Amino acid sequence: MMNKSLIIVESPAKAKTINKYLGKEYEVHASVGHIKNLPKSDLGIDIESGYEPTFETISGKEDIINNLREVAGNSDKVYIATDPDREGEAIAADIAEEIRPKNKKIFRVLFHEITEHGVAEAMKQPQTINDDLVASQRARRVMDRMVGYMVSPFVWKTMYYGLSAGRVQSVALRLICEREKEIQEFLPTEYWSIIGEFRVSGCDPFFAKLFRIQGKELIVPSKDNLIEIQHKGTTDRYTYITSEEEAKKYIQEIGKQSFSIASVQKREVKRNPLPPFITSTLQQEASRKLRLSATKTMKLAQKLYEGVELGEMGLVGLITYMRTDSTRLSESAVAEVREYIYNNYGKEYLPKHPHLYKKKKTSQDAHEAIRPKSVKYRPRAIKKFLDKDLYRLYELIWNRFIASQMEAAVLEITSVVVEGGVFQFKATSSQYKFRGFLQVYDDLMNGDTDQVEEEDAEVKDEKLPSNLKAGQIASVLSIVPHQHETTPPPRYTESSLVKTLETLGIGRPSTYALIVGTIIDRKYVEQQERKLYALPLGIEVNKLLTSHFSHIFNVRFTAKMEEELDTVASGKNSYRKVLDDFFLPFHESLEKANKKASTIKKSLQEETDTLCELCGKPMIIKWGRNGKFMACNGYPTCKNTKPLPEDQEKVQHLAGVKCELCGGDMLVRSSRYGTFLGCSNYPKCNNTKPISMGIKCPKCKEGEIIERKTRRKRTFYGCSKYPSCDFASWDKPYNQPCETCGSPFMVMKYSEKRGEYLKCPSCKAEVQKVEVSSAI
């Protein structure tokens, strides 16, 4: 009897789905991700021997490897089907190395979609492991390790232990800090617009905006506009209204003019559908429309790819591989979706030829775009099997894919120019003659829109009378001035940062989701209302890195390294050559910086006029885990520390509590598990106590609710009497009684439609959130 063949995948969920499609002659096992990594304790790279990495088995993976070896030894053939990307190729190489002594008949198979057809096709085309892809992944890993393990200690020496630097994360931080600097240094420019209301005999009145004076077009005086005009040497063709006095002067002149319709132009414009999703655009749209983080989006997409239980249908993979930079679609997928469009929307919605989307220069084109694996799994038909976020993401992918192969929308745009003397007003309206793909997917709806200037909002979508003609007399009903100021560039959101990184050629689909999470975890950046704000610590670290490693943490250099990694993957460049190109300038910068580390550390410390009350030496301002603080300049002989004066005042005001052990002030302090009250006489007095939210515990009625953090730094709310009382809630309590049942507090909830609202944990009554003084 012939032995079964072994298939090895990364995920147990994927193993279960694939098992369903294969016959009894196959056995499917999972590696559960990577089985090897560089050591935690040291660099793990022999630079002198051509950057030779040393990999060791990841803790806890020994049993998995032993099991794979044993099963491989008893199998006819081994097919390694880890994810079809560079990371998956490296995992495949590690697995092959471990099982080769037991079975030398090892093949590589690529499952781009987990469907019966997709699996069967892949099994017909077994390959060998691609050494170029493995080398490219190894080179990226080695680069990242060298930066992390060599630059981070420099940051520790100059600031404090625990900070980190990263090859890509530090460039992302630089972008955010540079944007923050632009915003802080921005000086607004005043300008005015003028809106006129006109009427033509027999027509309804309409609004138009002054757009030209004496042949000069009015513009928004943004920095980019002014630079472009000066660069092109066209300053005589553009102007803007600078003040209220100037606007009033023009209004007086306008009132003396006779106006008529100078032109009425109608034109048709086609609006083409967007291509199907790639990883970066999926993350951007999921953030914009669904308010999902990049990390959450990728977790949900992974689940949709690996398989979801669909009742009697069992485990079904619903989308193609989710880490891709290609908009390419297979011929079978295009044929299936075109038939679906014809049958469900009609032939007018089906273009004569399939849409083909242009490939980006940096695209690896290894996989198809992200799409549903089959149109037979309509979102609404399987909605009952999916949780809310899984359904929303699948529907987004579905709609984008269907729309990508539909006919373009057709708009009729009407532009009317009203002229009087040297003044020209313009009004524009647009109307869809044919909605085309917009029947399925409107990329301008349900998400963020670009900032609209106020004067544009005044005339946006103005409905123009249909019977306007050139030469008609137009009477002026009103002329109104509007004041404006130019606005600073917007802060990055996770979505716009991913888009910028992709445009600049920095990072790859598999890395985007990790970047923002890392710099937030390091407290370099914080996210407020989805916008990314550079924190003082992040700004200081960025200054340090860009001052001493300006060539390394540089957009162009990082993008160039990405291109070189691509050349390794394509076999056009060698592992060692690319790492030499990176390491030699990097090492030179590192040596220079390390020689100046002690001088740099002193330059980052600020002198004060405050004297240490313990030894009389001056106090200096230093950086620590919880921000800046004052420390004795006599360290390590004297270890006296205290908060900054402004923080001292703030925390004493917040606390207002005396220590029951020594009588000192209790101050608000921070730890990895959240804030707490600590005695100001520490370390002489070690008294601590939790900060109460002023709400009695609803379970034990004795303790009070306090804010705490899990090991993963997620905030929750628990009883101060823990562990005797185990009350805990993820929802933030509000000190507002429920009017329905009398519960002493309500909890804060959020939904897309309602925003923030309050819900009673007892009777489930809901009320819209109001700002109350007792809110915590």
CSV table of N, CA, C and O in Angstrom, one decimal, residues 160-163 522-523 537 623-629 670 713:
chain,number,residue,atom,x,y,z
A,160,TYR,N,17.2,56.8,26.8
A,160,TYR,CA,17.0,55.9,27.9
A,160,TYR,C,16.7,54.5,27.3
A,160,TYR,O,16.3,54.3,26.2
A,161,TYR,N,16.9,53.5,28.2
A,161,TYR,CA,16.8,52.1,27.8
A,161,TYR,C,15.3,51.7,27.4
A,161,TYR,O,14.4,52.2,28.1
A,162,GLY,N,15.1,51.0,26.4
A,162,GLY,CA,13.8,50.5,26.0
A,162,GLY,C,13.3,51.1,24.7
A,162,GLY,O,12.3,50.6,24.2
A,163,LEU,N,13.9,52.2,24.3
A,163,LEU,CA,13.5,52.8,23.0
A,163,LEU,C,14.0,51.9,21.8
A,163,LEU,O,14.8,51.0,22.0
A,522,ARG,N,5.5,52.4,20.9
A,522,ARG,CA,6.7,53.0,21.4
A,522,ARG,C,6.5,54.4,22.0
A,522,ARG,O,7.4,55.0,22.5
A,523,LYS,N,5.2,54.8,21.9
A,523,LYS,CA,4.8,56.2,22.4
A,523,LYS,C,5.6,57.3,21.6
A,523,LYS,O,5.8,58.4,22.2
A,537,LEU,N,8.3,62.6,22.6
A,537,LEU,CA,9.4,61.6,22.6
A,537,LEU,C,9.7,61.2,21.2
A,537,LEU,O,10.9,61.0,20.8
A,623,TRP,N,15.2,62.4,29.9
A,623,TRP,CA,14.1,61.6,29.4
A,623,TRP,C,14.0,60.3,30.1
A,623,TRP,O,15.1,59.7,30.5
A,624,GLY,N,12.8,59.8,30.4
A,624,GLY,CA,12.6,58.5,31.0
A,624,GLY,C,11.4,57.8,30.4
A,624,GLY,O,10.8,58.4,29.5
A,625,ARG,N,11.0,56.7,30.9
A,625,ARG,CA,9.9,55.9,30.3
A,625,ARG,C,8.6,56.7,30.3
A,625,ARG,O,7.8,56.5,29.4
A,626,ASN,N,8.4,57.6,31.2
A,626,ASN,CA,7.2,58.3,31.3
A,626,ASN,C,7.3,59.8,30.9
A,626,ASN,O,6.6,60.6,31.3
A,627,GLY,N,8.3,60.1,30.1
A,627,GLY,CA,8.5,61.4,29.6
A,627,GLY,C,9.7,62.1,30.3
A,627,GLY,O,10.6,61.4,30.9
A,628,LYS,N,9.7,63.4,30.3
A,628,LYS,CA,10.8,64.2,30.9
A,628,LYS,C,10.6,64.2,32.4
A,628,LYS,O,9.4,64.3,32.9
A,629,PHE,N,11.7,64.3,33.1
A,629,PHE,CA,11.6,64.4,34.6
A,629,PHE,C,12.9,65.1,35.0
A,629,PHE,O,13.9,65.3,34.2
A,670,SER,N,2.8,56.5,36.7
A,670,SER,CA,2.4,55.5,35.6
A,670,SER,C,3.2,54.2,35.8
A,670,SER,O,4.4,54.3,36.2
A,713,LYS,N,-1.3,46.0,27.1
A,713,LYS,CA,-1.6,47.4,27.3
A,713,LYS,C,-3.0,47.8,26.8
A,713,LYS,O,-3.2,49.0,26.4
